[in-house]
XYZ file of C-alpha atoms in Angstrom:
535
model
C -102.924 -155.573 103.738
C -103.892 -158.853 102.112
C -100.920 -161.156 101.486
C -100.865 -163.705 98.638
C -99.870 -167.167 99.873
C -96.601 -168.479 98.594
C -96.990 -170.322 95.285
C -100.469 -168.913 94.600
C -101.205 -167.443 91.180
C -101.897 -163.798 90.606
C -105.645 -163.054 90.945
C -105.830 -161.654 87.401
C -104.123 -164.781 86.142
C -106.733 -166.972 87.803
C -109.450 -164.998 86.105
C -107.723 -165.112 82.738
C -107.791 -168.894 82.550
C -105.395 -171.445 81.076
C -105.062 -169.913 77.611
C -103.334 -166.823 79.017
C -101.162 -168.973 81.223
C -99.964 -170.950 78.217
C -99.316 -167.822 76.237
C -97.229 -166.487 79.076
C -95.451 -169.794 79.429
C -94.523 -169.571 75.801
C -92.700 -166.340 76.568
C -90.551 -167.950 79.251
C -86.917 -168.610 78.342
C -85.939 -172.136 77.346
C -85.334 -174.221 80.438
C -87.241 -171.775 82.634
C -90.870 -171.313 83.659
C -93.120 -168.624 84.920
C -93.672 -170.350 88.277
C -92.835 -173.615 89.892
C -95.827 -175.861 90.589
C -96.974 -175.879 94.159
C -96.563 -178.763 96.567
C -98.637 -181.799 95.669
C -99.267 -180.572 92.107
C -99.000 -183.287 89.493
C -98.463 -180.860 86.635
C -101.052 -182.660 84.516
C -103.331 -179.677 84.422
C -100.454 -177.464 83.379
C -99.464 -179.478 80.260
C -100.365 -177.701 76.976
C -103.273 -179.282 75.058
C -102.388 -181.315 71.944
C -101.991 -179.207 68.831
C -105.118 -179.138 66.648
C -104.852 -180.222 63.003
C -105.243 -177.308 60.701
C -108.062 -177.760 58.254
C -107.065 -177.717 54.610
C -108.366 -174.760 52.677
C -110.468 -175.316 49.573
C -108.239 -176.586 46.777
C -105.294 -177.118 49.120
C -103.534 -180.478 48.768
C -102.456 -182.641 51.677
C -98.696 -183.007 51.552
C -97.050 -186.360 52.303
C -95.041 -186.980 55.424
C -91.286 -187.242 55.397
C -90.222 -190.168 53.192
C -93.726 -190.765 51.776
C -94.496 -190.781 48.042
C -96.783 -187.950 47.013
C -100.048 -188.871 45.256
C -101.971 -185.991 43.662
C -105.725 -185.821 44.298
C -108.005 -187.350 41.648
C -108.988 -185.118 38.788
C -112.582 -184.126 38.175
C -114.239 -186.383 35.645
C -116.198 -185.191 32.679
C -119.344 -187.288 32.948
C -120.416 -186.480 29.395
C -119.821 -189.126 26.729
C -118.462 -187.160 23.805
C -115.396 -187.177 21.611
C -113.477 -184.182 20.331
C -111.422 -183.442 17.238
C -108.370 -184.575 19.198
C -109.841 -188.045 19.518
C -110.922 -188.156 15.892
C -107.415 -187.163 14.763
C -105.719 -190.152 16.447
C -105.596 -192.048 13.159
C -107.111 -192.303 9.672
C -109.247 -194.707 7.689
C -108.369 -196.418 4.456
C -110.392 -198.766 2.260
C -109.206 -202.052 0.831
C -110.979 -205.135 -0.543
C -114.436 -203.878 0.383
C -113.339 -203.219 3.967
C -112.940 -200.096 6.071
C -109.638 -200.245 7.923
C -107.931 -198.155 10.593
C -104.228 -197.401 10.535
C -102.541 -198.633 13.731
C -101.925 -195.889 16.274
C -100.488 -195.355 19.728
C -103.066 -195.054 22.443
C -103.120 -194.466 26.194
C -105.160 -196.611 28.539
C -105.763 -194.889 31.869
C -107.170 -195.892 35.232
C -107.054 -194.941 38.878
C -105.752 -197.465 41.389
C -108.455 -199.928 42.448
C -109.044 -200.443 46.150
C -107.777 -204.018 46.037
C -104.489 -202.845 44.512
C -103.607 -200.493 47.387
C -100.507 -201.695 49.208
C -99.498 -204.051 46.394
C -96.683 -203.595 43.928
C -97.198 -202.926 40.240
C -95.393 -206.191 39.571
C -97.965 -208.058 41.656
C -100.924 -206.324 39.973
C -99.609 -206.992 36.460
C -98.790 -210.621 37.219
C -102.177 -211.393 38.820
C -104.704 -209.201 37.003
C -103.130 -208.345 33.643
C -101.950 -211.764 32.562
C -102.735 -211.159 28.906
C -99.093 -210.118 28.598
C -96.100 -211.870 30.169
C -94.422 -209.916 32.917
C -91.401 -209.395 30.649
C -93.623 -207.255 28.420
C -94.446 -204.895 31.302
C -90.787 -204.683 32.291
C -89.928 -203.777 28.695
C -92.782 -201.275 28.547
C -91.534 -199.641 31.729
C -87.991 -199.457 30.369
C -89.362 -197.870 27.197
C -91.277 -195.221 29.155
C -94.682 -196.650 28.223
C -95.882 -197.027 31.832
C -96.569 -193.900 33.851
C -97.667 -193.432 37.439
C -99.142 -190.010 38.228
C -97.706 -188.883 34.883
C -94.177 -189.886 35.885
C -92.373 -192.719 34.042
C -92.250 -195.948 36.014
C -88.917 -197.755 35.856
C -89.328 -200.003 38.903
C -92.339 -202.337 38.922
C -91.695 -202.941 42.605
C -93.278 -199.592 43.463
C -96.184 -199.988 45.908
C -99.521 -198.527 44.842
C -101.450 -196.044 46.942
C -105.004 -194.778 46.865
C -105.670 -192.314 44.004
C -102.580 -193.407 42.058
C -103.192 -192.732 38.365
C -101.860 -195.294 35.886
C -101.284 -194.795 32.177
C -100.110 -197.391 29.659
C -99.269 -196.564 26.048
C -99.978 -199.352 23.570
C -99.863 -199.762 19.822
C -103.468 -200.310 18.878
C -104.782 -202.272 15.896
C -108.515 -202.296 15.146
C -110.455 -205.004 13.319
C -111.684 -204.226 9.799
C -115.390 -203.640 9.161
C -117.488 -203.456 6.035
C -116.832 -200.518 3.723
C -120.557 -200.045 3.239
C -121.329 -196.402 4.072
C -123.611 -195.312 6.911
C -126.795 -193.917 5.385
C -128.438 -191.042 7.242
C -132.198 -191.587 7.195
C -133.309 -188.556 9.241
C -131.549 -185.551 10.721
C -133.290 -182.674 12.477
C -132.857 -180.553 15.600
C -133.667 -183.484 17.880
C -132.382 -186.716 16.381
C -130.069 -188.386 13.913
C -131.354 -191.677 12.516
C -129.045 -193.883 10.458
C -129.113 -197.191 8.649
C -126.253 -199.039 10.375
C -124.258 -201.520 8.285
C -123.543 -204.945 9.703
C -120.185 -205.502 11.496
C -120.045 -201.967 12.965
C -120.321 -201.523 16.748
C -122.454 -198.568 17.797
C -119.859 -196.930 20.041
C -116.250 -197.514 21.161
C -116.004 -200.825 22.969
C -113.297 -203.401 23.482
C -111.103 -203.512 20.398
C -113.190 -201.058 18.385
C -112.830 -197.291 18.614
C -112.571 -195.537 15.245
C -114.392 -198.334 13.401
C -117.644 -197.514 15.205
C -120.783 -195.641 14.221
C -120.116 -192.843 16.715
C -116.608 -192.154 15.389
C -117.517 -192.441 11.711
C -120.418 -189.997 12.155
C -118.124 -187.578 13.973
C -115.221 -187.833 11.552
C -117.058 -188.057 8.234
C -120.399 -186.338 8.896
C -119.434 -183.800 11.587
C -122.154 -185.209 13.857
C -120.814 -185.036 17.406
C -121.968 -185.318 21.011
C -124.759 -187.725 20.095
C -126.719 -189.609 22.746
C -127.378 -193.305 22.180
C -131.078 -194.165 22.442
C -130.784 -197.901 21.830
C -128.184 -200.349 20.596
C -127.940 -202.925 17.879
C -125.677 -205.962 17.979
C -122.499 -205.424 16.013
C -123.551 -207.933 13.343
C -127.112 -206.543 13.110
C -127.861 -203.821 10.561
C -130.699 -201.315 10.337
C -132.398 -198.380 12.045
C -130.330 -196.766 14.778
C -131.500 -193.634 16.625
C -129.336 -190.979 18.294
C -130.580 -187.951 20.219
C -128.872 -184.588 19.801
C -129.672 -183.380 23.315
C -129.964 -184.939 26.754
C -133.593 -183.802 27.000
C -134.593 -185.637 23.820
C -132.629 -188.676 24.923
C -134.441 -188.764 28.245
C -137.840 -188.411 26.586
C -137.327 -191.264 24.128
C -135.532 -193.422 26.672
C -138.603 -193.228 28.877
C -140.643 -194.735 26.031
C -138.060 -197.508 25.738
C -138.272 -198.285 29.465
C -142.063 -198.268 29.361
C -141.919 -200.611 26.332
C -143.849 -198.112 24.232
C -141.389 -198.433 21.365
C -142.539 -200.661 18.514
C -139.669 -202.560 16.874
C -139.778 -204.498 13.656
C -136.925 -206.630 12.295
C -136.516 -208.850 9.259
C -134.294 -211.924 8.921
C -133.641 -214.908 6.660
C -133.793 -218.303 8.374
C -133.151 -221.908 7.448
C -136.095 -224.047 6.424
C -139.785 -223.431 5.795
C -141.052 -221.203 8.598
C -144.759 -221.696 9.467
C -147.182 -219.487 7.559
C -149.203 -218.638 10.648
C -148.014 -216.158 13.275
C -145.668 -217.693 15.858
C -145.085 -216.333 19.367
C -142.108 -217.358 21.494
C -141.935 -216.412 25.191
C -139.080 -218.626 26.343
C -136.800 -217.028 29.002
C -133.218 -216.311 27.958
C -130.077 -216.821 30.047
C -126.599 -215.512 29.264
C -124.117 -218.386 29.044
C -120.972 -216.305 28.493
C -120.442 -212.573 28.258
C -116.930 -213.125 26.890
C -118.004 -215.199 23.913
C -121.434 -213.616 23.665
C -123.608 -216.722 23.931
C -127.142 -217.067 25.332
C -129.657 -219.895 25.486
C -133.207 -220.610 26.544
C -133.341 -221.545 30.228
C -136.060 -221.436 32.917
C -133.686 -219.377 35.081
C -133.341 -216.743 32.357
C -135.101 -213.408 31.921
C -138.624 -213.288 30.575
C -139.062 -212.128 26.999
C -141.433 -212.263 24.063
C -141.019 -212.263 20.281
C -143.701 -212.567 17.590
C -142.761 -213.890 14.119
C -144.521 -213.621 10.738
C -143.303 -215.327 7.561
C -142.986 -213.140 4.463
C -141.679 -215.611 1.881
C -140.107 -219.032 1.299
C -137.885 -219.958 -1.652
C -137.613 -223.684 -1.112
C -134.559 -223.475 1.142
C -134.868 -220.450 3.367
C -137.616 -218.177 4.695
C -137.783 -214.414 5.146
C -139.407 -213.667 8.500
C -140.527 -210.466 10.207
C -139.748 -210.275 13.924
C -141.491 -208.152 16.561
C -139.524 -208.214 19.851
C -141.587 -206.949 22.787
C -138.569 -207.053 25.093
C -134.924 -206.318 24.486
C -132.852 -209.222 25.782
C -129.391 -209.946 24.423
C -129.635 -211.927 21.151
C -133.364 -212.365 21.792
C -134.479 -212.813 18.165
C -131.565 -215.120 17.331
C -132.063 -217.340 20.401
C -135.820 -217.630 19.926
C -135.408 -218.558 16.259
C -132.872 -221.226 17.207
C -135.247 -222.582 19.855
C -138.041 -222.780 17.256
C -135.730 -224.707 14.921
C -135.227 -221.965 12.306
C -131.846 -220.325 13.004
C -130.689 -217.358 10.960
C -128.901 -218.651 7.859
C -125.442 -217.212 8.564
C -125.590 -216.803 12.333
C -122.016 -217.515 13.521
C -123.208 -218.684 16.953
C -126.721 -220.094 16.877
C -126.506 -221.983 13.566
C -123.585 -224.210 14.478
C -123.183 -227.988 14.851
C -121.729 -227.385 18.330
C -125.285 -227.180 19.684
C -125.909 -230.798 18.753
C -127.772 -232.691 15.991
C -130.814 -230.398 16.214
C -128.722 -227.229 16.644
C -130.470 -226.368 19.903
C -134.052 -226.749 18.658
C -136.467 -226.939 21.581
C -133.639 -226.155 23.969
C -132.109 -229.587 23.436
C -128.363 -229.145 23.881
C -127.196 -232.034 26.104
C -124.013 -230.166 27.028
C -122.882 -228.183 30.010
C -122.219 -224.511 29.380
C -118.479 -225.172 29.465
C -118.782 -228.021 26.962
C -120.928 -225.856 24.685
C -118.427 -223.003 24.672
C -115.557 -225.394 24.021
C -117.444 -226.988 21.142
C -118.245 -223.601 19.568
C -114.601 -222.537 19.744
C -113.343 -225.825 18.321
C -115.834 -225.731 15.447
C -114.787 -222.234 14.422
C -111.145 -223.177 14.815
C -111.590 -226.161 12.499
C -113.213 -223.889 9.917
C -110.471 -221.275 10.355
C -113.169 -218.767 11.286
C -112.268 -218.168 14.907
C -112.022 -214.445 14.172
C -115.794 -214.341 13.611
C -116.410 -215.338 17.227
C -116.445 -212.507 19.725
C -113.470 -213.768 21.694
C -109.759 -213.142 21.930
C -106.965 -215.702 22.041
C -106.393 -215.001 25.724
C -110.053 -215.666 26.521
C -109.712 -219.058 24.845
C -107.432 -220.352 27.585
C -110.086 -220.977 30.257
C -112.338 -222.518 27.574
C -110.018 -224.867 25.677
C -107.385 -225.337 28.364
C -104.109 -223.789 29.380
C -102.265 -224.902 26.276
C -101.084 -222.131 24.039
C -103.834 -221.143 21.612
C -103.155 -221.943 17.987
C -103.080 -218.733 15.982
C -102.694 -220.407 12.594
C -106.309 -219.758 11.651
C -105.673 -216.031 11.953
C -102.384 -215.709 10.155
C -101.088 -216.009 6.638
C -97.577 -214.691 7.160
C -95.359 -213.588 9.998
C -93.237 -210.487 9.748
C -89.744 -210.897 11.181
C -89.092 -208.186 13.739
C -86.692 -208.472 16.624
C -89.383 -208.957 19.251
C -89.790 -208.526 22.932
C -92.019 -211.551 23.447
C -95.659 -210.749 24.068
C -98.918 -212.482 23.388
C -101.966 -210.734 22.032
C -103.870 -208.924 24.708
C -107.361 -209.370 25.907
C -110.464 -207.507 26.798
C -112.662 -208.866 29.575
C -116.433 -208.609 29.353
C -117.320 -210.218 32.668
C -118.277 -207.943 35.541
C -115.467 -209.207 37.768
C -112.814 -208.608 35.108
C -113.814 -205.296 33.509
C -110.753 -203.542 34.898
C -108.443 -205.907 33.026
C -109.057 -204.076 29.747
C -107.774 -200.752 31.018
C -104.031 -201.369 30.827
C -103.934 -204.292 28.420
C -103.671 -203.896 24.675
C -106.435 -205.214 22.537
C -106.845 -208.172 20.164
C -107.706 -207.608 16.574
C -110.886 -209.264 15.505
C -114.580 -209.102 16.201
C -115.735 -208.289 19.701
C -119.086 -208.903 21.358
C -121.614 -206.020 21.216
C -121.090 -204.329 24.520
C -123.484 -204.607 27.437
C -121.272 -202.560 29.717
C -119.615 -199.175 29.589
C -116.282 -198.914 27.767
C -114.545 -197.194 30.679
C -115.570 -198.893 33.895
C -115.134 -197.665 37.449
C -113.899 -194.243 36.529
C -111.315 -195.427 34.053
C -110.816 -193.452 30.882
C -108.781 -193.685 27.725
C -107.327 -191.314 25.201
C -105.029 -191.235 22.249
C -101.360 -190.528 22.677
C -101.097 -186.766 22.408
C -97.344 -186.378 22.777
C -96.857 -185.877 19.070
C -93.876 -188.257 19.183
C -93.539 -191.974 18.684
C -92.988 -193.973 21.862
C -89.451 -195.199 22.344
C -88.439 -197.913 19.919
C -91.193 -197.375 17.355
C -90.079 -197.556 13.739
C -91.814 -197.007 10.419
C -92.346 -199.026 7.270
C -94.402 -198.663 4.121
C -97.513 -200.641 3.227
C -99.255 -201.558 0.009
C -100.800 -198.155 -0.647
C -97.556 -196.294 0.015
C -98.562 -195.024 3.436
C -95.824 -195.182 6.054
C -96.958 -197.129 9.107
C -95.206 -197.423 12.426
C -93.803 -200.766 13.510
C -93.662 -201.071 17.262
C -91.149 -203.562 18.719
C -93.380 -204.140 21.751
C -96.473 -204.824 19.643
C -97.218 -208.451 18.851
C -99.695 -207.465 16.156
C -96.988 -205.683 14.172
C -95.302 -209.053 13.667
C -98.351 -210.646 12.060
C -100.238 -210.121 8.841
C -103.860 -211.017 9.476
C -106.034 -212.663 6.884
C -108.907 -210.277 6.236
C -112.481 -211.538 6.394
C -114.464 -211.176 3.202
C -117.194 -208.492 3.136
C -119.768 -211.279 2.921
C -118.504 -212.818 6.165
C -119.227 -209.530 7.914
C -122.951 -209.635 7.135
C -125.585 -211.446 9.168
C -129.129 -211.688 7.837
C -130.823 -209.742 10.630
C -131.946 -206.155 10.043
C -133.797 -203.544 12.142
C -136.486 -202.448 9.692
C -138.637 -200.024 11.696
C -138.738 -198.190 15.040
C -141.937 -196.400 16.044
C -142.568 -194.267 19.131
C -145.346 -192.007 20.355
C -144.202 -189.096 18.170
C -142.067 -190.686 15.442
C -141.617 -193.553 13.050
C -138.340 -194.352 11.275
C -137.963 -196.930 8.516
C -135.126 -198.321 6.440
C -135.457 -200.101 3.129
C -135.603 -203.862 2.916
C -132.072 -205.340 2.550
C -131.250 -207.158 -0.684
C -131.015 -210.562 1.000
C -134.659 -210.193 2.196
C -136.126 -209.695 -1.287
C -138.119 -212.538 -2.836
C -135.987 -212.649 -5.989
C -132.697 -212.676 -4.074
C -130.197 -215.196 -5.414
C -128.568 -217.098 -2.538
C -125.624 -218.140 -4.687
């Protein structure tokens, strides 16, 4: 009879392989084993393989290790750009002195943690990237429950940020006033909505503007929602503005825009006697500052072309038709300045800061930094700094680190026991877009946007809690409406001097837009008529 050598495995066990052996070993009592290893065996082949990581099922969340802070996975984003009744109900309009105004309201700025913030404390992020407010403001906001991390109140700014952390900051938001001139609907059908945009109104929410925008006014007052922007007009430019009602129509017209098949016709009033013959300008345009919204002619700029035709001259100013063949920022305004005929009331390109000739022929004789500083100082001396598209915080790198003088904004201060905070900023530059997400917003004109309002996945929404944030109080205003006074809000301590309706108009108007299948026209503005009285 065959005898099994001492220490040899059972034949069936050899055939079964290691998995059976380990399953049998698992049955052995603690401290015991099925068999002792034979002489010379290292035991390495008998060690169980490392446990495999179990794959997470669909929708299953990875749980943190012991002692780790849990971060929920990012939520799915709605890529559509539309606003609901909830957004429209955040606040109300009122009209005063020929201006459309928005009642201050509490608002949530939201963003996911940026990659460069991972591993850094909230205190560090606020002190290095959100310097519009002193760090004491953020400590006070945290104590008041205004700062939330993954929807939980943050009391300790020393908390270290992790990937996918979701930040929310509740601020008391004040919007700049705009003209009370109504938006006239020129055309509405199944495909498009075409309006005559008043001057001073941004097209869509951007920077400090939200409710005082064409998109919100159309939604709130005309029940026109989920519109697609075909093109944009500068905030101070009035005239024809086209929206598509569906994505398909938007794509079709946008293709014509990209192929430069869209004919555009503008009208403006300029200083001096413009030549009677047709004038073509093809000077390249370079952006000097996105924050202030200033461009100039420069060989390093982008190519562009504008054709001009004079309509009339009254001895002081000329009415000129403009045909831009490209769509560069401030193209018409910059080309007119270069030709020596700036728009009469242009708050940027008809200023002494450009030099004796106001930039005619590209003659500036200043560096970009000197030009920006001169523009700011000129508006400050005229107490018209609010007309520039720049906040007090953005003034610091232009005019120096000294505290910006706010006297040209204010007529009276309201005594409230404050937690010190400066006005907040909105950054336009590509490197600083994120800075607008958690910072509150300043309260006068902002540059027409060339970037999306919610960059890098950030979003924003009104405060939907139905309750005032901690510390908010109420007081009445001139029309008897009770308005909240927020102890953390610097703007609540100041009464701003309103611009006049005339200051909110620039003499540049989009008169006609023509495509392959459409043509939309607005009427000539009063200031472009031959018998218009300039006084």
